[in-house]
mmCIF file of N, CA and C in Angstrom:
data_model
loop_
_atom_site.group_PDB
_atom_site.id
_atom_site.type_symbol
_atom_site.label_atom_id
_atom_site.label_comp_id
_atom_site.label_asym_id
_atom_site.label_seq_id
_atom_site.Cartn_x
_atom_site.Cartn_y
_atom_site.Cartn_z
ATOM 1 N N UNK X 1105 5.877 -11.233 -5.216
ATOM 2 C CA UNK X 1105 4.736 -11.030 -4.350
ATOM 3 C C UNK X 1105 4.956 -12.453 -4.012
ATOM 4 N N UNK X 1106 4.477 -12.577 -2.351
ATOM 5 C CA UNK X 1106 3.948 -14.108 -1.776
ATOM 6 C C UNK X 1106 2.973 -14.704 -1.966
ATOM 7 N N UNK X 1107 2.494 -15.897 -2.556
ATOM 8 C CA UNK X 1107 1.514 -16.326 -2.195
ATOM 9 C C UNK X 1107 1.064 -16.874 -1.250
ATOM 10 N N UNK X 1108 0.078 -17.341 -0.986
ATOM 11 C CA UNK X 1108 -0.477 -18.369 0.207
ATOM 12 C C UNK X 1108 -0.846 -19.526 -0.242
ATOM 13 N N UNK X 1109 -0.196 -20.985 0.205
ATOM 14 C CA UNK X 1109 -0.429 -22.130 -0.240
ATOM 15 C C UNK X 1109 -1.772 -22.793 0.155
ATOM 16 N N UNK X 1110 -3.036 -22.272 -0.453
ATOM 17 C CA UNK X 1110 -4.421 -22.560 0.194
ATOM 18 C C UNK X 1110 -4.237 -24.473 0.661
ATOM 19 N N UNK X 1111 -4.014 -24.650 -0.534
ATOM 20 C CA UNK X 1111 -4.138 -26.366 -0.290
ATOM 21 C C UNK X 1111 -3.357 -27.209 0.865
ATOM 22 N N UNK X 1112 -2.182 -26.843 0.749
ATOM 23 C CA UNK X 1112 -1.234 -26.925 1.891
ATOM 24 C C UNK X 1112 -2.283 -26.260 3.203
ATOM 25 N N UNK X 1113 -2.654 -25.393 3.288
ATOM 26 C CA UNK X 1113 -3.075 -24.959 4.543
ATOM 27 C C UNK X 1113 -4.095 -25.531 5.346
ATOM 28 N N UNK X 1114 -5.238 -25.829 3.916
ATOM 29 C CA UNK X 1114 -6.345 -26.928 4.251
ATOM 30 C C UNK X 1114 -5.737 -27.986 4.620
ATOM 31 N N UNK X 1115 -4.917 -28.969 4.082
ATOM 32 C CA UNK X 1115 -4.657 -30.003 4.690
ATOM 33 C C UNK X 1115 -3.992 -29.746 5.709
ATOM 34 N N UNK X 1116 -3.256 -29.153 6.300
ATOM 35 C CA UNK X 1116 -2.551 -28.879 7.825
ATOM 36 C C UNK X 1116 -3.624 -28.835 8.692
ATOM 37 N N UNK X 1117 -4.177 -28.028 8.298
ATOM 38 C CA UNK X 1117 -5.606 -27.518 9.150
ATOM 39 C C UNK X 1117 -6.449 -28.643 9.557
ATOM 40 N N UNK X 1118 -7.185 -29.380 7.945
ATOM 41 C CA UNK X 1118 -7.916 -30.433 8.288
ATOM 42 C C UNK X 1118 -7.388 -31.559 9.167
ATOM 43 N N UNK X 1119 -6.061 -32.279 9.150
ATOM 44 C CA UNK X 1119 -5.194 -32.959 9.533
ATOM 45 C C UNK X 1119 -4.897 -32.668 11.097
ATOM 46 N N UNK X 1120 -4.839 -31.621 11.382
ATOM 47 C CA UNK X 1120 -5.204 -31.285 12.994
ATOM 48 C C UNK X 1120 -6.232 -31.224 13.490
ATOM 49 N N UNK X 1121 -7.439 -30.927 12.649
ATOM 50 C CA UNK X 1121 -8.791 -31.360 13.350
ATOM 51 C C UNK X 1121 -8.971 -32.283 13.595
ATOM 52 N N UNK X 1122 -8.471 -33.497 12.781
ATOM 53 C CA UNK X 1122 -8.598 -35.092 12.875
ATOM 54 C C UNK X 1122 -8.040 -35.345 13.728
ATOM 55 N N UNK X 1123 -6.843 -34.920 14.137
ATOM 56 C CA UNK X 1123 -6.072 -35.393 15.691
ATOM 57 C C UNK X 1123 -6.540 -35.036 16.852
ATOM 58 N N UNK X 1124 -7.145 -33.486 16.894
ATOM 59 C CA UNK X 1124 -7.614 -32.968 17.641
ATOM 60 C C UNK X 1124 -9.389 -33.940 17.715
ATOM 61 N N UNK X 1125 -9.949 -34.393 16.805
ATOM 62 C CA UNK X 1125 -11.404 -35.441 17.449
ATOM 63 C C UNK X 1125 -10.823 -36.525 17.972
ATOM 64 N N UNK X 1126 -9.593 -37.200 17.382
ATOM 65 C CA UNK X 1126 -9.167 -38.348 17.533
ATOM 66 C C UNK X 1126 -9.026 -38.631 19.331
ATOM 67 N N UNK X 1127 -8.162 -37.044 19.821
ATOM 68 C CA UNK X 1127 -8.292 -36.700 20.950
ATOM 69 C C UNK X 1127 -9.166 -36.184 22.386
ATOM 70 N N UNK X 1128 -10.262 -36.409 21.607
ATOM 71 C CA UNK X 1128 -11.593 -36.389 22.219
ATOM 72 C C UNK X 1128 -12.377 -34.898 22.098
ATOM 73 N N UNK X 1129 -11.601 -33.765 21.432
ATOM 74 C CA UNK X 1129 -12.159 -32.587 21.238
ATOM 75 C C UNK X 1129 -13.230 -32.630 20.039
ATOM 76 N N UNK X 1130 -14.078 -31.714 20.557
ATOM 77 C CA UNK X 1130 -15.465 -31.530 19.674
ATOM 78 C C UNK X 1130 -14.640 -30.149 19.011
ATOM 79 N N UNK X 1131 -14.451 -30.736 17.209
ATOM 80 C CA UNK X 1131 -14.231 -29.655 16.343
ATOM 81 C C UNK X 1131 -15.117 -29.205 15.408
ATOM 82 N N UNK X 1132 -15.243 -28.273 15.282
ATOM 83 C CA UNK X 1132 -16.075 -27.665 13.734
ATOM 84 C C UNK X 1132 -15.244 -26.802 13.070
ATOM 85 N N UNK X 1133 -14.890 -27.862 11.635
ATOM 86 C CA UNK X 1133 -14.124 -27.212 10.732
ATOM 87 C C UNK X 1133 -15.016 -26.819 9.370
ATOM 88 N N UNK X 1134 -15.293 -25.471 8.796
ATOM 89 C CA UNK X 1134 -16.091 -25.217 7.880
ATOM 90 C C UNK X 1134 -15.253 -24.218 7.537
ATOM 91 N N UNK X 1135 -15.578 -24.645 5.705
ATOM 92 C CA UNK X 1135 -15.863 -23.790 4.861
ATOM 93 C C UNK X 1135 -16.400 -22.267 4.686
ATOM 94 N N UNK X 1136 -15.592 -21.542 5.275
ATOM 95 C CA UNK X 1136 -16.491 -20.056 5.616
ATOM 96 C C UNK X 1136 -17.612 -19.748 4.894
ATOM 97 N N UNK X 1137 -17.246 -19.109 3.340
ATOM 98 C CA UNK X 1137 -17.934 -18.736 2.596
ATOM 99 C C UNK X 1137 -19.262 -20.359 2.640
ATOM 100 N N UNK X 1138 -19.159 -21.343 2.497
ATOM 101 C CA UNK X 1138 -20.731 -21.892 2.665
ATOM 102 C C UNK X 1138 -21.454 -21.988 4.109
ATOM 103 N N UNK X 1139 -20.732 -21.480 5.301
ATOM 104 C CA UNK X 1139 -21.234 -21.629 6.784
ATOM 105 C C UNK X 1139 -21.815 -20.527 6.255
ATOM 106 N N UNK X 1140 -21.090 -18.886 5.693
ATOM 107 C CA UNK X 1140 -21.815 -17.713 5.505
ATOM 108 C C UNK X 1140 -23.039 -17.964 4.949
ATOM 109 N N UNK X 1141 -23.235 -19.107 3.973
ATOM 110 C CA UNK X 1141 -24.076 -19.066 3.138
ATOM 111 C C UNK X 1141 -25.214 -19.890 3.802
ATOM 112 N N UNK X 1142 -25.079 -20.942 4.164
ATOM 113 C CA UNK X 1142 -25.774 -21.445 5.276
ATOM 114 C C UNK X 1142 -26.743 -20.536 6.041
ATOM 115 N N UNK X 1143 -26.027 -19.841 6.700
ATOM 116 C CA UNK X 1143 -26.339 -19.279 7.841
ATOM 117 C C UNK X 1143 -27.251 -17.979 7.362
ATOM 118 N N UNK X 1144 -26.892 -16.907 5.965
ATOM 119 C CA UNK X 1144 -27.776 -16.553 5.466
ATOM 120 C C UNK X 1144 -29.138 -17.199 5.223
ATOM 121 N N UNK X 1145 -29.014 -18.504 4.876
ATOM 122 C CA UNK X 1145 -30.583 -18.967 4.474
ATOM 123 C C UNK X 1145 -31.265 -19.410 5.715
ATOM 124 N N UNK X 1146 -30.536 -19.399 7.062
ATOM 125 C CA UNK X 1146 -31.755 -19.763 8.021
ATOM 126 C C UNK X 1146 -31.738 -19.012 8.688
ATOM 127 N N UNK X 1147 -31.476 -17.402 8.181
ATOM 128 C CA UNK X 1147 -32.374 -16.425 8.810
ATOM 129 C C UNK X 1147 -33.243 -16.011 9.008
ATOM 130 N N UNK X 1148 -33.894 -16.070 10.078
ATOM 131 C CA UNK X 1148 -35.172 -15.968 11.057
ATOM 132 C C UNK X 1148 -35.916 -17.273 11.646
ATOM 133 N N UNK X 1149 -35.034 -18.086 11.485
ATOM 134 C CA UNK X 1149 -35.404 -19.310 11.708
ATOM 135 C C UNK X 1149 -34.352 -19.794 13.218
ATOM 136 N N UNK X 1150 -35.354 -20.719 13.934
ATOM 137 C CA UNK X 1150 -34.407 -21.106 15.271
ATOM 138 C C UNK X 1150 -33.154 -21.837 14.831
ATOM 139 N N UNK X 1151 -32.928 -22.745 13.665
ATOM 140 C CA UNK X 1151 -31.974 -23.052 12.975
ATOM 141 C C UNK X 1151 -30.327 -22.176 13.445
ATOM 142 N N UNK X 1152 -30.732 -20.914 12.724
ATOM 143 C CA UNK X 1152 -29.837 -20.026 12.717
ATOM 144 C C UNK X 1152 -29.195 -19.862 14.134
ATOM 145 N N UNK X 1153 -30.200 -19.258 15.314
ATOM 146 C CA UNK X 1153 -29.599 -19.384 16.755
ATOM 147 C C UNK X 1153 -28.496 -20.315 16.959
ATOM 148 N N UNK X 1154 -29.063 -21.312 16.772
ATOM 149 C CA UNK X 1154 -28.648 -23.107 17.427
ATOM 150 C C UNK X 1154 -27.379 -23.073 16.720
ATOM 151 N N UNK X 1155 -27.395 -22.782 15.667
ATOM 152 C CA UNK X 1155 -25.729 -22.429 14.775
ATOM 153 C C UNK X 1155 -24.759 -21.784 15.164
ATOM 154 N N UNK X 1156 -25.239 -20.319 15.367
ATOM 155 C CA UNK X 1156 -24.594 -19.837 15.960
ATOM 156 C C UNK X 1156 -23.856 -20.149 17.392
ATOM 157 N N UNK X 1157 -24.678 -20.367 18.214
ATOM 158 C CA UNK X 1157 -24.494 -21.132 20.016
ATOM 159 C C UNK X 1157 -23.245 -22.277 19.597
ATOM 160 N N UNK X 1158 -23.674 -23.295 18.573
ATOM 161 C CA UNK X 1158 -22.578 -24.109 18.761
ATOM 162 C C UNK X 1158 -21.361 -23.525 17.747
ATOM 163 N N UNK X 1159 -21.152 -22.848 17.247
ATOM 164 C CA UNK X 1159 -20.026 -22.326 16.837
ATOM 165 C C UNK X 1159 -19.085 -21.407 17.512
ATOM 166 N N UNK X 1160 -19.849 -20.803 18.573
ATOM 167 C CA UNK X 1160 -19.578 -20.441 19.965
ATOM 168 C C UNK X 1160 -18.914 -21.095 20.802
ATOM 169 N N UNK X 1161 -19.334 -22.215 21.330
ATOM 170 C CA UNK X 1161 -19.090 -23.031 22.416
ATOM 171 C C UNK X 1161 -18.500 -24.180 21.864
ATOM 172 N N UNK X 1162 -18.023 -24.895 20.557
ATOM 173 C CA UNK X 1162 -17.443 -25.830 19.911
ATOM 174 C C UNK X 1162 -16.039 -25.308 21.186
ATOM 175 N N UNK X 1163 -15.755 -26.846 21.041
ATOM 176 C CA UNK X 1163 -13.975 -27.041 21.931
ATOM 177 C C UNK X 1163 -12.817 -26.304 20.904
ATOM 178 N N UNK X 1164 -12.835 -26.518 19.288
ATOM 179 C CA UNK X 1164 -12.284 -25.830 18.762
ATOM 180 C C UNK X 1164 -12.794 -25.717 17.554
ATOM 181 N N UNK X 1165 -12.806 -24.459 17.116
ATOM 182 C CA UNK X 1165 -13.428 -23.690 15.525
ATOM 183 C C UNK X 1165 -12.245 -23.432 14.296
ATOM 184 N N UNK X 1166 -12.749 -24.414 13.181
ATOM 185 C CA UNK X 1166 -11.788 -23.961 12.136
ATOM 186 C C UNK X 1166 -12.482 -23.476 11.363
ATOM 187 N N UNK X 1167 -12.088 -22.466 10.722
ATOM 188 C CA UNK X 1167 -12.986 -21.687 9.520
ATOM 189 C C UNK X 1167 -11.672 -21.844 8.215
ATOM 190 N N UNK X 1168 -12.193 -22.237 7.011
ATOM 191 C CA UNK X 1168 -11.399 -22.628 5.995
ATOM 192 C C UNK X 1168 -11.577 -21.320 5.301
ATOM 193 N N UNK X 1169 -11.059 -20.902 4.265
ATOM 194 C CA UNK X 1169 -11.120 -19.458 3.254
ATOM 195 C C UNK X 1169 -11.705 -18.403 4.116
ATOM 196 N N UNK X 1170 -11.354 -18.089 5.425
ATOM 197 C CA UNK X 1170 -12.025 -16.870 6.083
ATOM 198 C C UNK X 1170 -11.605 -15.284 4.548
ATOM 199 N N UNK X 1171 -12.572 -14.582 4.445
ATOM 200 C CA UNK X 1171 -12.149 -13.511 3.612
ATOM 201 C C UNK X 1171 -12.582 -14.398 1.968
ATOM 202 N N UNK X 1172 -13.171 -14.820 2.156
ATOM 203 C CA UNK X 1172 -13.242 -15.765 0.895
ATOM 204 C C UNK X 1172 -14.943 -15.215 0.564
ATOM 205 N N UNK X 1173 -15.848 -15.125 2.138
ATOM 206 C CA UNK X 1173 -17.086 -14.879 1.488
ATOM 207 C C UNK X 1173 -17.571 -13.535 1.000
ATOM 208 N N UNK X 1174 -18.877 -13.385 0.545
ATOM 209 C CA UNK X 1174 -19.276 -12.111 -0.101
ATOM 210 C C UNK X 1174 -19.449 -11.653 1.563
ATOM 211 N N UNK X 1175 -18.781 -10.325 1.818
ATOM 212 C CA UNK X 1175 -18.692 -9.562 2.844
ATOM 213 C C UNK X 1175 -19.899 -8.912 2.961
ATOM 214 N N UNK X 1176 -20.472 -8.811 4.469
ATOM 215 C CA UNK X 1176 -21.591 -7.869 3.871
ATOM 216 C C UNK X 1176 -21.505 -7.259 5.933
ATOM 217 N N UNK X 1177 -22.142 -6.323 6.032
ATOM 218 C CA UNK X 1177 -22.607 -5.571 7.099
ATOM 219 C C UNK X 1177 -22.940 -6.856 8.532
ATOM 220 N N UNK X 1178 -23.642 -7.373 7.828
ATOM 221 C CA UNK X 1178 -24.695 -8.442 8.769
ATOM 222 C C UNK X 1178 -23.818 -9.238 9.077
ATOM 223 N N UNK X 1179 -23.024 -9.838 8.058
ATOM 224 C CA UNK X 1179 -22.183 -11.161 7.809
ATOM 225 C C UNK X 1179 -21.146 -10.801 9.294
ATOM 226 N N UNK X 1180 -20.618 -9.309 9.548
ATOM 227 C CA UNK X 1180 -19.002 -9.275 9.719
ATOM 228 C C UNK X 1180 -19.727 -8.518 11.501
ATOM 229 N N UNK X 1181 -21.107 -7.749 11.073
ATOM 230 C CA UNK X 1181 -21.225 -7.865 12.866
ATOM 231 C C UNK X 1181 -22.494 -8.432 13.540
ATOM 232 N N UNK X 1182 -22.845 -9.362 13.099
ATOM 233 C CA UNK X 1182 -23.713 -10.181 13.714
ATOM 234 C C UNK X 1182 -23.938 -11.599 13.510
ATOM 235 N N UNK X 1183 -22.703 -12.585 12.564
ATOM 236 C CA UNK X 1183 -22.457 -13.223 12.986
ATOM 237 C C UNK X 1183 -20.607 -13.397 13.115
ATOM 238 N N UNK X 1184 -19.725 -13.140 12.518
ATOM 239 C CA UNK X 1184 -18.265 -13.372 12.782
ATOM 240 C C UNK X 1184 -17.922 -12.904 14.539
ATOM 241 N N UNK X 1185 -18.818 -11.364 13.906
ATOM 242 C CA UNK X 1185 -18.010 -10.502 15.677
ATOM 243 C C UNK X 1185 -18.153 -11.164 16.899
ATOM 244 N N UNK X 1186 -19.961 -11.659 16.788
ATOM 245 C CA UNK X 1186 -20.258 -12.027 17.757
ATOM 246 C C UNK X 1186 -19.570 -13.606 18.446
ATOM 247 N N UNK X 1187 -19.206 -14.473 17.219
ATOM 248 C CA UNK X 1187 -18.700 -15.815 17.513
ATOM 249 C C UNK X 1187 -17.642 -15.332 18.077
ATOM 250 N N UNK X 1188 -16.551 -14.097 17.316
ATOM 251 C CA UNK X 1188 -15.002 -14.280 17.649
ATOM 252 C C UNK X 1188 -15.120 -13.528 19.547
ATOM 253 N N UNK X 1189 -16.243 -12.941 19.552
ATOM 254 C CA UNK X 1189 -16.397 -12.245 20.775
ATOM 255 C C UNK X 1189 -16.368 -13.076 22.058
ATOM 256 N N UNK X 1190 -17.136 -13.884 21.564
ATOM 257 C CA UNK X 1190 -17.621 -15.396 22.865
ATOM 258 C C UNK X 1190 -16.385 -16.065 22.744
ATOM 259 N N UNK X 1191 -15.599 -16.543 21.599
ATOM 260 C CA UNK X 1191 -14.620 -17.419 22.066
ATOM 261 C C UNK X 1191 -13.692 -16.471 22.467
ATOM 262 N N UNK X 1192 -13.004 -15.511 22.546
ATOM 263 C CA UNK X 1192 -12.137 -14.773 23.196
ATOM 264 C C UNK X 1192 -12.697 -14.076 24.533
ATOM 265 N N UNK X 1193 -13.826 -14.110 24.736
ATOM 266 C CA UNK X 1193 -14.485 -13.978 25.942
ATOM 267 C C UNK X 1193 -13.876 -15.367 26.848
ATOM 268 N N UNK X 1194 -14.185 -16.511 26.557
ATOM 269 C CA UNK X 1194 -14.134 -17.826 26.949
ATOM 270 C C UNK X 1194 -12.998 -18.940 26.940
ATOM 271 N N UNK X 1195 -11.916 -17.973 25.920
ATOM 272 C CA UNK X 1195 -10.533 -18.620 25.579
ATOM 273 C C UNK X 1195 -10.639 -19.758 24.957
ATOM 274 N N UNK X 1196 -11.364 -19.634 23.908
ATOM 275 C CA UNK X 1196 -11.485 -21.013 23.166
ATOM 276 C C UNK X 1196 -10.906 -20.979 21.733
ATOM 277 N N UNK X 1197 -10.359 -21.834 21.752
ATOM 278 C CA UNK X 1197 -9.229 -21.714 20.282
ATOM 279 C C UNK X 1197 -10.129 -21.632 18.705
ATOM 280 N N UNK X 1198 -9.688 -21.139 18.084
ATOM 281 C CA UNK X 1198 -9.929 -20.577 16.538
ATOM 282 C C UNK X 1198 -8.481 -20.617 15.519
ATOM 283 N N UNK X 1199 -8.892 -21.387 14.634
ATOM 284 C CA UNK X 1199 -7.796 -21.456 14.032
ATOM 285 C C UNK X 1199 -8.502 -21.140 12.068
ATOM 286 N N UNK X 1200 -7.344 -20.429 11.326
ATOM 287 C CA UNK X 1200 -8.451 -20.454 10.355
ATOM 288 C C UNK X 1200 -7.623 -19.943 8.666
ATOM 289 N N UNK X 1201 -7.802 -20.650 7.575
ATOM 290 C CA UNK X 1201 -7.195 -20.354 6.469
ATOM 291 C C UNK X 1201 -7.430 -18.860 5.900
ATOM 292 N N UNK X 1202 -6.942 -18.124 5.215
ATOM 293 C CA UNK X 1202 -7.557 -17.099 4.554
ATOM 294 C C UNK X 1202 -5.960 -17.101 3.602
ATOM 295 N N UNK X 1203 -6.598 -16.386 2.283
ATOM 296 C CA UNK X 1203 -5.412 -15.685 0.957
ATOM 297 C C UNK X 1203 -5.220 -14.299 1.661
ATOM 298 N N UNK X 1204 -5.784 -13.822 2.377
ATOM 299 C CA UNK X 1204 -5.368 -12.820 3.399
ATOM 300 C C UNK X 1204 -4.183 -12.290 4.256
ATOM 301 N N UNK X 1205 -3.477 -11.858 3.909
ATOM 302 C CA UNK X 1205 -2.810 -11.135 5.285
ATOM 303 C C UNK X 1205 -3.828 -10.161 6.232
ATOM 304 N N UNK X 1206 -3.541 -9.986 7.506
ATOM 305 C CA UNK X 1206 -4.443 -9.097 8.173
ATOM 306 C C UNK X 1206 -4.058 -7.834 7.989
ATOM 307 N N UNK X 1207 -3.724 -7.025 7.098
ATOM 308 C CA UNK X 1207 -4.014 -5.986 6.562
ATOM 309 C C UNK X 1207 -5.431 -6.177 5.492
ATOM 310 N N UNK X 1208 -4.596 -7.148 4.375
ATOM 311 C CA UNK X 1208 -5.731 -7.525 3.535
ATOM 312 C C UNK X 1208 -7.520 -7.848 3.906
ATOM 313 N N UNK X 1209 -7.314 -8.389 5.294
ATOM 314 C CA UNK X 1209 -8.309 -8.947 5.502
ATOM 315 C C UNK X 1209 -8.951 -7.403 6.487
ATOM 316 N N UNK X 1210 -8.548 -6.536 6.833
ATOM 317 C CA UNK X 1210 -9.431 -5.176 7.341
ATOM 318 C C UNK X 1210 -10.140 -4.692 6.371
ATOM 319 N N UNK X 1211 -9.158 -4.527 4.947
ATOM 320 C CA UNK X 1211 -9.764 -3.863 4.060
ATOM 321 C C UNK X 1211 -11.090 -4.949 3.465
ATOM 322 N N UNK X 1212 -11.025 -5.882 3.399
ATOM 323 C CA UNK X 1212 -12.290 -7.061 3.304
ATOM 324 C C UNK X 1212 -13.410 -6.858 3.773
ATOM 325 N N UNK X 1213 -12.875 -6.876 5.241
ATOM 326 C CA UNK X 1213 -14.109 -6.573 6.456
ATOM 327 C C UNK X 1213 -14.360 -5.201 6.255
ATOM 328 N N UNK X 1214 -13.846 -4.153 6.008
ATOM 329 C CA UNK X 1214 -14.590 -2.554 6.114
ATOM 330 C C UNK X 1214 -15.425 -2.478 4.816
ATOM 331 N N UNK X 1215 -15.324 -3.156 3.515
ATOM 332 C CA UNK X 1215 -16.013 -3.097 2.445
ATOM 333 C C UNK X 1215 -16.871 -3.841 2.031
ATOM 334 N N UNK X 1216 -17.923 -3.186 1.608
ATOM 335 C CA UNK X 1216 -19.473 -4.337 1.990
ATOM 336 C C UNK X 1216 -20.039 -3.486 0.732
ATOM 337 N N UNK X 1217 -21.241 -4.105 0.341
ATOM 338 C CA UNK X 1217 -21.928 -3.625 -0.526
ATOM 339 C C UNK X 1217 -22.418 -2.248 -0.928
ATOM 340 N N UNK X 1218 -22.719 -1.821 1.136
ATOM 341 C CA UNK X 1218 -23.657 -0.609 0.896
ATOM 342 C C UNK X 1218 -22.837 0.419 2.103
ATOM 343 N N UNK X 1219 -21.603 -0.156 2.407
ATOM 344 C CA UNK X 1219 -21.058 0.982 3.515
ATOM 345 C C UNK X 1219 -19.210 0.406 3.074
ATOM 346 N N UNK X 1220 -18.469 1.539 3.678
ATOM 347 C CA UNK X 1220 -17.095 1.211 3.828
ATOM 348 C C UNK X 1220 -16.709 1.478 5.809
ATOM 349 N N UNK X 1221 -16.704 0.463 6.692
ATOM 350 C CA UNK X 1221 -16.659 0.942 8.064
ATOM 351 C C UNK X 1221 -15.254 0.044 8.323
ATOM 352 N N UNK X 1222 -13.942 1.277 8.271
ATOM 353 C CA UNK X 1222 -13.013 0.671 8.968
ATOM 354 C C UNK X 1222 -12.780 0.523 10.248
ATOM 355 N N UNK X 1223 -13.882 0.558 11.313
ATOM 356 C CA UNK X 1223 -14.068 1.055 12.460
ATOM 357 C C UNK X 1223 -14.185 -0.500 12.530
ATOM 358 N N UNK X 1224 -15.679 -1.119 12.229
ATOM 359 C CA UNK X 1224 -16.040 -1.979 12.625
ATOM 360 C C UNK X 1224 -14.953 -3.532 12.000
ATOM 361 N N UNK X 1225 -14.376 -2.927 11.175
ATOM 362 C CA UNK X 1225 -13.303 -4.046 10.492
ATOM 363 C C UNK X 1225 -12.288 -3.992 11.351
ATOM 364 N N UNK X 1226 -11.672 -2.956 11.724
ATOM 365 C CA UNK X 1226 -10.589 -3.043 12.983
ATOM 366 C C UNK X 1226 -10.804 -3.589 14.333
ATOM 367 N N UNK X 1227 -12.514 -3.754 14.700
ATOM 368 C CA UNK X 1227 -12.402 -4.411 15.539
ATOM 369 C C UNK X 1227 -12.608 -6.037 14.923
ATOM 370 N N UNK X 1228 -12.938 -6.484 14.094
ATOM 371 C CA UNK X 1228 -12.969 -8.045 13.971
ATOM 372 C C UNK X 1228 -11.249 -8.093 13.763
ATOM 373 N N UNK X 1229 -10.876 -7.724 13.294
ATOM 374 C CA UNK X 1229 -9.264 -7.721 13.068
ATOM 375 C C UNK X 1229 -8.324 -7.845 14.471
ATOM 376 N N UNK X 1230 -9.095 -6.759 15.561
ATOM 377 C CA UNK X 1230 -8.322 -6.940 16.924
ATOM 378 C C UNK X 1230 -8.399 -8.493 17.448
ATOM 379 N N UNK X 1231 -10.194 -8.915 17.435
ATOM 380 C CA UNK X 1231 -10.227 -10.017 17.984
ATOM 381 C C UNK X 1231 -9.814 -11.264 17.404
ATOM 382 N N UNK X 1232 -9.357 -11.477 15.673
ATOM 383 C CA UNK X 1232 -8.545 -12.294 15.399
ATOM 384 C C UNK X 1232 -7.495 -12.336 15.723
ATOM 385 N N UNK X 1233 -6.694 -10.863 15.736
ATOM 386 C CA UNK X 1233 -5.125 -11.161 16.148
ATOM 387 C C UNK X 1233 -5.298 -11.632 17.739
ATOM 388 N N UNK X 1234 -6.259 -11.695 18.733
ATOM 389 C CA UNK X 1234 -6.153 -11.942 20.081
ATOM 390 C C UNK X 1234 -6.521 -13.419 19.735
ATOM 391 N N UNK X 1235 -6.735 -13.961 18.931
ATOM 392 C CA UNK X 1235 -7.142 -15.573 18.970
ATOM 393 C C UNK X 1235 -6.136 -15.665 18.150
ATOM 394 N N UNK X 1236 -5.422 -15.347 17.531
ATOM 395 C CA UNK X 1236 -4.590 -16.433 15.891
ATOM 396 C C UNK X 1236 -3.305 -15.776 16.163
ATOM 397 N N UNK X 1237 -2.667 -16.415 15.541
ATOM 398 C CA UNK X 1237 -1.089 -16.366 15.617
ATOM 399 C C UNK X 1237 -1.279 -16.217 13.579
ATOM 400 N N UNK X 1238 -0.134 -15.268 13.522
ATOM 401 C CA UNK X 1238 -0.581 -15.661 11.429
ATOM 402 C C UNK X 1238 0.876 -16.749 11.602
ATOM 403 N N UNK X 1239 0.496 -17.563 10.780
ATOM 404 C CA UNK X 1239 1.586 -18.217 10.040
ATOM 405 C C UNK X 1239 1.524 -18.444 8.341
ATOM 406 N N UNK X 1240 2.194 -17.578 7.570
ATOM 407 C CA UNK X 1240 2.088 -17.909 6.540
ATOM 408 C C UNK X 1240 3.134 -18.850 5.701
ATOM 409 N N UNK X 1241 2.216 -19.680 4.977
ATOM 410 C CA UNK X 1241 2.799 -20.938 3.919
ATOM 411 C C UNK X 1241 3.036 -20.186 2.504
ATOM 412 N N UNK X 1242 4.240 -20.306 2.282
ATOM 413 C CA UNK X 1242 4.714 -19.690 0.833
ATOM 414 C C UNK X 1242 4.934 -21.122 0.286
ATOM 415 N N UNK X 1243 4.432 -20.877 -0.872
ATOM 416 C CA UNK X 1243 4.444 -22.351 -1.805
ATOM 417 C C UNK X 1243 4.079 -22.144 -2.965
ATOM 418 N N UNK X 1244 4.461 -22.933 -3.853
ATOM 419 C CA UNK X 1244 3.779 -22.894 -5.163
ATOM 420 C C UNK X 1244 2.076 -22.735 -5.478
ATOM 421 N N UNK X 1245 1.526 -22.091 -5.642
ATOM 422 C CA UNK X 1245 -0.188 -22.060 -5.877
ATOM 423 C C UNK X 1245 0.012 -23.340 -6.764
ATOM 424 N N UNK X 1246 -1.139 -24.175 -6.141
ATOM 425 C CA UNK X 1246 -1.198 -25.768 -7.140
ATOM 426 C C UNK X 1246 -2.987 -25.099 -7.931
ATOM 427 N N UNK X 1247 -3.356 -24.362 -8.044
ATOM 428 C CA UNK X 1247 -4.250 -23.730 -8.970
ATOM 429 C C UNK X 1247 -3.567 -23.547 -10.282
ATOM 430 N N UNK X 1248 -2.653 -22.906 -10.342
ATOM 431 C CA UNK X 1248 -1.759 -22.714 -11.583
ATOM 432 C C UNK X 1248 -0.226 -22.369 -11.716
ATOM 433 N N UNK X 1249 0.202 -23.307 -10.897
ATOM 434 C CA UNK X 1249 1.697 -23.635 -10.717
ATOM 435 C C UNK X 1249 2.625 -22.036 -10.671
ATOM 436 N N UNK X 1250 1.841 -21.167 -10.188
ATOM 437 C CA UNK X 1250 3.123 -20.185 -10.135
ATOM 438 C C UNK X 1250 3.398 -19.625 -8.537
ATOM 439 N N UNK X 1251 4.361 -19.026 -8.634
ATOM 440 C CA UNK X 1251 4.833 -18.463 -6.958
ATOM 441 C C UNK X 1251 3.588 -17.404 -6.537
#
């Protein structure tokens, strides 16, 4: 079984973000599980809408560890979906790292604590596939030194 070299993908994505900033681009580089927690803690405040608008409109959005969050229908349908839809419509780039391939991401986004919704998960994946091309990094897992 192939593993995904998260440390290397994180390093690559972060280095790329720094280069884009040097070239005048506004970049948001966010660890997605932390971003989800931050958004959830701001529900019902002006801060949530401000943050979502910023994520939608920034020149380049980079999400680290997509699929590592505790998935809920709210996160999928009210946070990630609208961000990806806006960026798709405006042709704004999105980069992401994940331990999951596309098929595993569909399963992740389909299963929430309250439901399984493959249709909505499929819609998220369609947006991801439109915005991103997969690049698989295969290397040793730096956490346990195995392939």
